[in-house]
Short mmCIF file of C-alpha atoms in Angstrom, two decimals:
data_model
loop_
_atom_site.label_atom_id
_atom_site.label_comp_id
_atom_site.label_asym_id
_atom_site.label_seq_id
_atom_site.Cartn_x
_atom_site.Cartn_y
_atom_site.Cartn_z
CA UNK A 90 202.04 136.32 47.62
CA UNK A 91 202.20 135.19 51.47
CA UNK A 92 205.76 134.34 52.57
CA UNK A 93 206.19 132.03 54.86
CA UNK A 94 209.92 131.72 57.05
CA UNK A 95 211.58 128.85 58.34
CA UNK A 96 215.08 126.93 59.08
CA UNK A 97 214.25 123.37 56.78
CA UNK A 98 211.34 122.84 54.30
CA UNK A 99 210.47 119.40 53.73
CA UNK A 100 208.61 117.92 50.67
CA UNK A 101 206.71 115.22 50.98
CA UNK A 102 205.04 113.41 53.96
CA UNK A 103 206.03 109.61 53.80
CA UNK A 104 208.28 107.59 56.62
CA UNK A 105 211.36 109.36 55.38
CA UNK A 106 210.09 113.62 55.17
CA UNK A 107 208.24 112.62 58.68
CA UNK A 108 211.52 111.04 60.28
CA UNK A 109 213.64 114.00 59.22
CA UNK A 110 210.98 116.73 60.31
CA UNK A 111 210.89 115.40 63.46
CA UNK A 112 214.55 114.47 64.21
CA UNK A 113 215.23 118.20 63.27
CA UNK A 114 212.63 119.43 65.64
CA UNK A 115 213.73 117.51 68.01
CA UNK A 116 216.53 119.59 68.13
CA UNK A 117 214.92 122.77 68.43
CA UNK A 118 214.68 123.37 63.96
CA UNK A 119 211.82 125.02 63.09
CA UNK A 120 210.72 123.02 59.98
CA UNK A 121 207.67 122.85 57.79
CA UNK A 122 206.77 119.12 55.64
CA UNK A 123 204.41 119.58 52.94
CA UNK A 124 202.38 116.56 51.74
CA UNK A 125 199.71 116.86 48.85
CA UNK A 126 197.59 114.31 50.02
CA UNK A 127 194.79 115.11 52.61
CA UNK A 128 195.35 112.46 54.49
CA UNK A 129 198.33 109.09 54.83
CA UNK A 130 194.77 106.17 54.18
CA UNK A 131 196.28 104.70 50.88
CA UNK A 132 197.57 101.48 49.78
CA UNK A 133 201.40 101.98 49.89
CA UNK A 134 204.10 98.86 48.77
CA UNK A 135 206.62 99.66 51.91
CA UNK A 136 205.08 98.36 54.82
CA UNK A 137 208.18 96.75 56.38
CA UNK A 138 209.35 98.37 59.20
CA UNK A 139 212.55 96.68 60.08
CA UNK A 140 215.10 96.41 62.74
CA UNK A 141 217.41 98.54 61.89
CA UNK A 142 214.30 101.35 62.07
CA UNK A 143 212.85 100.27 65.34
CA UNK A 144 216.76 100.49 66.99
CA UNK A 145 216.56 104.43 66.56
CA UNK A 146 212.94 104.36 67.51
CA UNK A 147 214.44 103.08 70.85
CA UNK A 148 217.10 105.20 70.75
CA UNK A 149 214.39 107.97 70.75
CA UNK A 150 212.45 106.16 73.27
CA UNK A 151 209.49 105.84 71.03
CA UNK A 152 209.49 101.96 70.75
CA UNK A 153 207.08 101.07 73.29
CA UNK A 154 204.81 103.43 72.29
CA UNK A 155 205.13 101.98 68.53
CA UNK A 156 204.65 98.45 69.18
CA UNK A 157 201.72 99.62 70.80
CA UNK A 158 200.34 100.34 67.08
CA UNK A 159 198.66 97.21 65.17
CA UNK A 160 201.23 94.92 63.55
CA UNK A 161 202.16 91.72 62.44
CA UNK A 162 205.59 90.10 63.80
CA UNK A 163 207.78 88.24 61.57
CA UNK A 164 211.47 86.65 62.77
CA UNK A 165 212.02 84.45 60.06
CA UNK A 166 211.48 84.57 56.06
CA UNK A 167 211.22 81.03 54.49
CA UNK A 168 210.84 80.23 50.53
CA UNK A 169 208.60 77.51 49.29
CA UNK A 170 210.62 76.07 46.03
CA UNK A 171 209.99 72.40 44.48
CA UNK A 172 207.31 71.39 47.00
CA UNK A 173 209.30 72.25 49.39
CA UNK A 174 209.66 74.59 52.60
CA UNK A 175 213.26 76.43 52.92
CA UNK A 176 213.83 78.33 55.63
CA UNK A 177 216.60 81.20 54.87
CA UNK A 178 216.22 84.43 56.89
CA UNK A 179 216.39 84.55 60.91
CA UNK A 180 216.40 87.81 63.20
CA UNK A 181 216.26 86.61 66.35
CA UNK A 182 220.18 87.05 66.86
CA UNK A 183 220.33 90.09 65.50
CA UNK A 184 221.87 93.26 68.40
CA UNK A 185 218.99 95.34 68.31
CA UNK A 186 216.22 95.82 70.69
CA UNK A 187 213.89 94.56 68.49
CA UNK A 188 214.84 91.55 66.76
CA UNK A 189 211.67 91.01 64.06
CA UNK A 190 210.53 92.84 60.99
CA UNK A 191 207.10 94.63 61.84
CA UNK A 192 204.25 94.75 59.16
CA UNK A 193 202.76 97.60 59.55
CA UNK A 194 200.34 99.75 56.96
CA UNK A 195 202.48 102.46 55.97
CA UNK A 196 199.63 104.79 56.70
CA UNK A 197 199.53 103.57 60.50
CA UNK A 198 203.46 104.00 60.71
CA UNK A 199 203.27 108.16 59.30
CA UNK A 200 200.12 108.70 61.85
CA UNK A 201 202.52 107.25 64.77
CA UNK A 202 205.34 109.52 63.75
CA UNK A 203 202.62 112.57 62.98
CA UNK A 204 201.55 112.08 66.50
CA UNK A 205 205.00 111.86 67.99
CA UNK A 206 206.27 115.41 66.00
CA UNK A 207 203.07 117.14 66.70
CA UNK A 208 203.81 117.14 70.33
CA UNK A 209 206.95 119.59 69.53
CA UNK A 210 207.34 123.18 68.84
CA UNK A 211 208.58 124.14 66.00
CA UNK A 212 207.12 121.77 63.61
CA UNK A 213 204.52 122.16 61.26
CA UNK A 214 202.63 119.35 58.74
CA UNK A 215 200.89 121.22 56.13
CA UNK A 216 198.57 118.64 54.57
CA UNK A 217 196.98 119.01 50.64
CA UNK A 218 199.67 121.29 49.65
CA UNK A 219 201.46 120.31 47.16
CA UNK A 220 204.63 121.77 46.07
CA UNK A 221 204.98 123.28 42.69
CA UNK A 222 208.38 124.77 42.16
CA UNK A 223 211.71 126.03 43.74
CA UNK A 224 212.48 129.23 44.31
CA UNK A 225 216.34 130.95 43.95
CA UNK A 226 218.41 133.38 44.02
CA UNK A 227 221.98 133.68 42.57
CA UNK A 228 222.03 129.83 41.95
CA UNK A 229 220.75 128.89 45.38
CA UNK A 230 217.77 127.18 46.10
CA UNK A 231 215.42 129.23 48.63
CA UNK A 232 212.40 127.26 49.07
CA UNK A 233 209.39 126.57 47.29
CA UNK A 234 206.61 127.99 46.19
CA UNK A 235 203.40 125.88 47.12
CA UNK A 236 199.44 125.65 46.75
CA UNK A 237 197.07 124.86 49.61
CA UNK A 238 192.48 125.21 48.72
CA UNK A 239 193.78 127.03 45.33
CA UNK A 240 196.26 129.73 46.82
CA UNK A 241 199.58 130.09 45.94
CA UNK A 242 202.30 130.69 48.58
CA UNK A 243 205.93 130.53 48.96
CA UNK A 244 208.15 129.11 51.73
CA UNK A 245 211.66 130.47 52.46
CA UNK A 246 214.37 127.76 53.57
CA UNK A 247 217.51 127.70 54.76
CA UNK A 248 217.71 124.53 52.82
CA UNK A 249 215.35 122.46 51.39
CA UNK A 250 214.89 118.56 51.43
CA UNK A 251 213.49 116.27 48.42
CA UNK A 252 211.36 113.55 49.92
CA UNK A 253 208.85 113.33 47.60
CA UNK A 254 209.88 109.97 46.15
CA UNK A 255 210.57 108.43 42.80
CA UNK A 256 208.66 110.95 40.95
CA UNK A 257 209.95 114.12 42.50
CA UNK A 258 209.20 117.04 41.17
CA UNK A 259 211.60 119.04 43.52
CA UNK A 260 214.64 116.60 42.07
CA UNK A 261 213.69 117.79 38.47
CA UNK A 262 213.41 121.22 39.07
CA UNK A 263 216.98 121.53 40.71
CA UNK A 264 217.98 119.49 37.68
CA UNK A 265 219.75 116.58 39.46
CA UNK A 266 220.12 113.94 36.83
CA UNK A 267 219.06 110.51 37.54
CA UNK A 268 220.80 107.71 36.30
CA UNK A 269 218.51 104.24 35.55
CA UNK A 270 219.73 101.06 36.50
CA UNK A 271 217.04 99.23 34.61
CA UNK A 272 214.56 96.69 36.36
CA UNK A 273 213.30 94.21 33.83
CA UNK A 274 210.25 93.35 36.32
CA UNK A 275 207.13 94.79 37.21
CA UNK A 276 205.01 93.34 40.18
CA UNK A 277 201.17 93.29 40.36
CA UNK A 278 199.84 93.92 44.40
CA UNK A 279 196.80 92.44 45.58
CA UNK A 280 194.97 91.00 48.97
CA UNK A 281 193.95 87.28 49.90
CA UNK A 282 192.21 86.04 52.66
CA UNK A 283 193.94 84.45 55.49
CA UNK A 284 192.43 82.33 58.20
CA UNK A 285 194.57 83.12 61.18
CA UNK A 286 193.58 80.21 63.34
CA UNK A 287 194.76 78.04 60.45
CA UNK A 288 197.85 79.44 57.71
CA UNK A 289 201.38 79.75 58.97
CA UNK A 290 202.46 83.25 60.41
CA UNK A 291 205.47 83.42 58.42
CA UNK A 292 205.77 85.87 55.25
CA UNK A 293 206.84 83.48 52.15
CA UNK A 294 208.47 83.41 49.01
CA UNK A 295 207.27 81.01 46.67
CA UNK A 296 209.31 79.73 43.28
CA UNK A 297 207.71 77.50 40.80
CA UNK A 298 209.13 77.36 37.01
CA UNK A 299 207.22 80.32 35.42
CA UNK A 300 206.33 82.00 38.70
CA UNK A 301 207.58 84.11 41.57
CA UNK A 302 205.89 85.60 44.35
CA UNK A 303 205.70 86.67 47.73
CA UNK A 304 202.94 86.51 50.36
CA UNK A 305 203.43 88.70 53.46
CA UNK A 306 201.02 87.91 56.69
CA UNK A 307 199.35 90.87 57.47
CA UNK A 308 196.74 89.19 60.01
CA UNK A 309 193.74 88.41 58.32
CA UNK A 310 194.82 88.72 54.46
CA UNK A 311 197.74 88.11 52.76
CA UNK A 312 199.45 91.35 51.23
CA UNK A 313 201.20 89.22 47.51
CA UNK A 314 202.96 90.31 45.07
CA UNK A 315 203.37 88.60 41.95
CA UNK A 316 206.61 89.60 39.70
CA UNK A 317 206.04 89.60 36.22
CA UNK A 318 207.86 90.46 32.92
CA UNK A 319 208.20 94.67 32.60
CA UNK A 320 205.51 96.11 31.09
CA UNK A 321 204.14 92.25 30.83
CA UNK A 322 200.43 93.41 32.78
CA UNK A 323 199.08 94.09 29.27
CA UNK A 324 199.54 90.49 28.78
CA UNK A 325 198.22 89.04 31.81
CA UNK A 326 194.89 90.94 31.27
CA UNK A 327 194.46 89.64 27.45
CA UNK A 328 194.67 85.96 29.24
CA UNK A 329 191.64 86.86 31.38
CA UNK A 330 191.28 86.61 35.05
CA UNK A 331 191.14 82.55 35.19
CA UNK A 332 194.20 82.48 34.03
CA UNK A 333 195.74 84.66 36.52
CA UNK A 334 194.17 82.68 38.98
CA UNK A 335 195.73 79.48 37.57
CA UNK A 336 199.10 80.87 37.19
CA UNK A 337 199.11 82.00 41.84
CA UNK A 338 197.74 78.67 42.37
CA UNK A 339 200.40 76.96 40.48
CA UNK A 340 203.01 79.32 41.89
CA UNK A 341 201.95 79.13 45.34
CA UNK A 342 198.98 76.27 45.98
CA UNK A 343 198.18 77.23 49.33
CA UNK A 344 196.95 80.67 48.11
CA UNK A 345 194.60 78.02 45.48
CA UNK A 346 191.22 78.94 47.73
CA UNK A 347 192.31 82.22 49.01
CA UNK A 348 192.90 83.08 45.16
CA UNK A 349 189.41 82.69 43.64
CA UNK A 350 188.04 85.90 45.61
CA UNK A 351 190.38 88.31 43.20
CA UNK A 352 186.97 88.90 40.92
CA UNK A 353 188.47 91.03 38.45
CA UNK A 354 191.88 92.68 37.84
CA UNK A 355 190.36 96.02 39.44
CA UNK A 356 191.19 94.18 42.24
CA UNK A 357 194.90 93.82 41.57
CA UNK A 358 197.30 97.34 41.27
CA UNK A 359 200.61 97.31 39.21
CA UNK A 360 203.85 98.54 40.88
CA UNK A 361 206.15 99.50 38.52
CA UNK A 362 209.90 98.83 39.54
CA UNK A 363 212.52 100.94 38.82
CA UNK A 364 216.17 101.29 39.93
CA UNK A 365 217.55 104.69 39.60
CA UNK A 366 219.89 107.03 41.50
CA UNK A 367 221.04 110.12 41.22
CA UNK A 368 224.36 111.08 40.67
CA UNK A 369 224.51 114.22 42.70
CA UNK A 370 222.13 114.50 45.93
CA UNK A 371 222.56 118.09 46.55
CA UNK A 372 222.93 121.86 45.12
CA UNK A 373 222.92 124.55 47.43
CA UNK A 374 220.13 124.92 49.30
CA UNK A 375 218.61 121.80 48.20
CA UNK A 376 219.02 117.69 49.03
CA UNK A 377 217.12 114.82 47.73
CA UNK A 378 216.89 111.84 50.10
CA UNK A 379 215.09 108.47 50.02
CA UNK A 380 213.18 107.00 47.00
CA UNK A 381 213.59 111.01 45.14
CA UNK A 382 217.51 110.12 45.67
CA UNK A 383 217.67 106.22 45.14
CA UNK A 384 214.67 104.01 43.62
CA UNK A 385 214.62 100.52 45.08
CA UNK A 386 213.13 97.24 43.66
CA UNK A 387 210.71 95.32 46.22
CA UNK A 388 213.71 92.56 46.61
CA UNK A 389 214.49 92.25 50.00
CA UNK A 390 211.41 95.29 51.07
CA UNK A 391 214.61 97.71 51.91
CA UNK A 392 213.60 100.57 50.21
CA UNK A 393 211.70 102.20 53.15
CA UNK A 394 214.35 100.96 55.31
CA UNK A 395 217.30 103.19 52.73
CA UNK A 396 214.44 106.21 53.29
CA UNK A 397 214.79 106.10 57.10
CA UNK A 398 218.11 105.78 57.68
CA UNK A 399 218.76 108.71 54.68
CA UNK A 400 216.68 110.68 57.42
CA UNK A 401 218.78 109.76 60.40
CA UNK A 402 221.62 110.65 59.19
CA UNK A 403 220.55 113.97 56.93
CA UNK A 404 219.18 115.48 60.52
CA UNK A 405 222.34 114.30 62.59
CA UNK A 406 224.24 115.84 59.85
CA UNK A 407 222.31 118.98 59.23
CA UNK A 408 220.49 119.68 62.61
CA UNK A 409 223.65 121.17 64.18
CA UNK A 410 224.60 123.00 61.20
CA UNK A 411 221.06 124.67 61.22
CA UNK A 412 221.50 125.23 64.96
CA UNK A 413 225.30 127.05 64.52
CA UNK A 414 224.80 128.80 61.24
CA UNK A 415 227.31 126.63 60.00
CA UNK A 416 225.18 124.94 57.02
CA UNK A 417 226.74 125.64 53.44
CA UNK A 418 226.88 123.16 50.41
CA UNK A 419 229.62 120.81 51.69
CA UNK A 420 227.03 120.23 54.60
CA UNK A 421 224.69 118.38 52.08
CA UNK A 422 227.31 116.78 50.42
CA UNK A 423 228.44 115.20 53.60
CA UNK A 424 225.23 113.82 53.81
CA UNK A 425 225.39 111.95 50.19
CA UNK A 426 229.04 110.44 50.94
CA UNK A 427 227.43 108.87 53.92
CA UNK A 428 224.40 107.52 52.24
CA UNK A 429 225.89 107.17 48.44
CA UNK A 430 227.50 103.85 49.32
CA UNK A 431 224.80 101.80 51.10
CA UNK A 432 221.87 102.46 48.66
CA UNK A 433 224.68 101.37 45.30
CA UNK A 434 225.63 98.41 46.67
CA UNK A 435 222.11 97.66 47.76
CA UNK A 436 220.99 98.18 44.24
CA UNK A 437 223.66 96.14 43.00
CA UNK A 438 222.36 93.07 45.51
CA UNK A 439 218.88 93.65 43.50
CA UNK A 440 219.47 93.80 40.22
CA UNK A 441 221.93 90.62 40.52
CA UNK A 442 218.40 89.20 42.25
CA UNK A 443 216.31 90.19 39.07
CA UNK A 444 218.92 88.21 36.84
CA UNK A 445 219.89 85.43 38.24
CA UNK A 446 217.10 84.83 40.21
CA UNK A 447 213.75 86.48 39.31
CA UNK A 448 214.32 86.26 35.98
CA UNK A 449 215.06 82.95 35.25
CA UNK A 450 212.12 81.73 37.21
CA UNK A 451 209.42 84.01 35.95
CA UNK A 452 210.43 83.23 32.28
CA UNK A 453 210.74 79.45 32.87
CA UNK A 454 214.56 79.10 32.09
CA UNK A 455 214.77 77.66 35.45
CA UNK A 456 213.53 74.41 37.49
CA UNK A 457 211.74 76.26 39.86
CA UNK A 458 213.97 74.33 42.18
CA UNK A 459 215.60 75.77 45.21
CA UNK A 460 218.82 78.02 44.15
CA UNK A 461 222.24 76.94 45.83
CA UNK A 462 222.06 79.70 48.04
CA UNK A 463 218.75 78.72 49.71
CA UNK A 464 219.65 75.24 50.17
CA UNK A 465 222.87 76.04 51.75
CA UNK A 466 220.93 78.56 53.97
CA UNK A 467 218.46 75.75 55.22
CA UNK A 468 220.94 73.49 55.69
CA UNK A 469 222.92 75.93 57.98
CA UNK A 470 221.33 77.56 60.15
CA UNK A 471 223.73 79.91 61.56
CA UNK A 472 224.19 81.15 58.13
CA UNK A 473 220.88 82.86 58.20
CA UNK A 474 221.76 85.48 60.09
CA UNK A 475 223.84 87.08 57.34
CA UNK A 476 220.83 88.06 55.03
CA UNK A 477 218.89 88.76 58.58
CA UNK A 478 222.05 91.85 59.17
CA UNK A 479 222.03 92.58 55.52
CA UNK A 480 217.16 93.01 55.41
CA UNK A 481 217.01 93.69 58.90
CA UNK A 482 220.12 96.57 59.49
CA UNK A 483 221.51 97.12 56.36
CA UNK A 484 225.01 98.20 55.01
CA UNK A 485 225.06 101.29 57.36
CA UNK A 486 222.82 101.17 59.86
CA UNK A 487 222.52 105.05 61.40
CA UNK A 488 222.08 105.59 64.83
CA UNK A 489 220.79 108.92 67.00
CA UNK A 490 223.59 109.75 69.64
CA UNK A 491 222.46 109.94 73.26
CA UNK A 492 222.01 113.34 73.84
CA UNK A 493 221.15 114.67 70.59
CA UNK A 494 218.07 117.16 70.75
CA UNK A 495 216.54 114.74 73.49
CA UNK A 496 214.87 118.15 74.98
CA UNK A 497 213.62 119.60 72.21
CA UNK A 498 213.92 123.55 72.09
#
């Protein structure tokens, strides 16, 4: 079987396996990402990219070059409650160089980052190959072995990184036990059309009593997703496809027209949500980062946010060690303690959201009246710009140091 060598082997080829692969490279880390899929065209959930993100893309000095890229700006969230407009999330005071959330497709976001890591040595993106197991030796992970056109190969790591997301298969073969937090929602993702010249430009939340949603401008659709009951999709079929209709236009009546083009639920996809972590990120020779390390609900669209900065940090933490020989255990555990904190409380923040907001409105316990919070929110403006730090930077927003593998090799 071939062997392949080299300093970091990354599974998985989403925003956070890119990031990493080409933070390392930047400083002069050979590294290899794997990615099963052929190609990034496919219909992904994350396609925030936020603040926080686009700060270390300046940092990089990639930013201009990004916001080059197709995209739909967004510097305030509102809520539509009780026939009425709330207004509860501003960025424009935020410190960062970018103060907006970007909607981008997720798949136009990996090819800008593919492009960027191309351009340095040392990297390689190996696309439909998928890995299929770890390799060891004396109870330390040494790669992987992998299949590319029906040939079976193995990669040899000085340490190997998890990024293939909630379903990892690398996380359950290095038997790192995840813990469930429970999500008692499911949401169903689907297109409208938008007439640009016409609807508002700002991304929505809409609460009625037996309805939540959310309707994100992406230019000439809307991207919405409907939260329902876990496991409730079953249900919403059985009613037939008039009565999904009914229930959106109820929910959210401006989508009423747009609505009547979903022609069948083959038009619709079901996300389930799940909150999970893991307990331990690491073993020797191997760390799980992003979604394979910490599954995030949609509340709040943070989840690819968590991914990136896990990246940031992971390479500031374990590009010198690579560099100096220096990398052991402790040097992925290092990486969890700074991490660990940020994605718990963050999935704390969300599952309070699923109970004492989502819930209650989706199961008609509540008015469908504007929560507390969101009043107090519109009323005070400066307010706003508390859940703007906590979407749009995070808990622990990472940062690359000036400096830092700027030259590549």
């Amino acid at each position: 079987m071939q062997v392949i060598e080299t300093e970091c082997c990354i599974a998985g080829g989403g925003p956070a396996g890119i990031m990493l692969g080409y933070l390392l490279a930047r400083q002069g880390v050979d590294v290899i990402v794997v990615e099963k899929h052929k190609d990034f065209l496919r219909d992904f959930r994350g396609d925030t990219v936020h603040p926080s993100t686009m700060q270390v893309l300046h940092e990089l000095g990639l930013l201009e070059a990004f916001l080059k890229r197709d995209f739909q700006k967004t510097e305030q969230i509102g809520i539509n409650a009780g026939g009425r407009h709330y207004q509860m999330v501003d960025f424009s005071h935020l410190p960062t160089a970018a103060k907006f959330v970007a909607f981008m497709p997720q798949w136009e976001f990996l090819d800008f980052l593919a492009s960027e890591v191309r351009k340095l040595p040392g990297f390689t993106l190996m696309m439909e190959t998928r890995a299929e197991r770890l390799t060891g030796r004396d109870g330390k992970v040494t790669g992987i072995c992998a299949s590319k056109d029906g040939e079976d190969f193995k990669i040899r790591a000085k340490v190997t990184v998890a990024c293939d997301g909630r379903d990892s298969m690398l996380r359950e073969a290095g038997r790192l036990k995840l813990v469930q937090q429970g999500a008692p929602i499911d949401v169903l993702w689907f297109r409208l059309p938008r007439n640009e010249s016409e609807a508002s430009a700002e991304s929505l939340g809409h609460i009625a009593k037996g309805g939540f949603l959310v309707s994100l401008n992406r230019g000439s659709y809307w991207q919405v997703a409907l939260v329902i009951e876990k496991d409730g999709f079953g249900q919403v079929r059985e009613h037939g496809i008039e009565a999904f209709r009914a229930k959106v236009a109820s929910i959210a009546p401006d989508l009423a027209d747009a609505v009547q083009t979903i022609e069948g639920f083959e038009d619709i996809k079901l996300l389930r949500v799940e909150v999970s972590r893991l307990r331990k990120w690491w073993r020797d020779g191997l760390l799980a980062i992003g979604d394979a390390a910490h599954a995030m609900s949609p509340v709040g669209g943070v989840g690819i946010n968590l991914a990136l900065q896990d990246a940031v940090a992971a390479a500031r933490i374990i590009g010198p060690a690579l560099k100096d020989g220096s990398l052991s255990w402790s040097t992925l555990a290092k990486v969890q303690k700074r991490r660990e904190w940020p994605a718990e409380i963050t999935q704390a923040v969300q599952v309070f959201a699923h109970e004492r907001v989502i819930m209650p409105a989706i199961t008609g316990k509540s008015s469908g009246k504007a929560p507390l919070i969101v009043r107090l929110l519109d009323k005070v403006p400066i307010l706003r710009r508390l859940p703007a730090r906590a979407i749009g930077l995070g808990l622990r927003p990472e940062h690359w140091p000036k400096g830092l593998g700027q030259t590549g090799r």
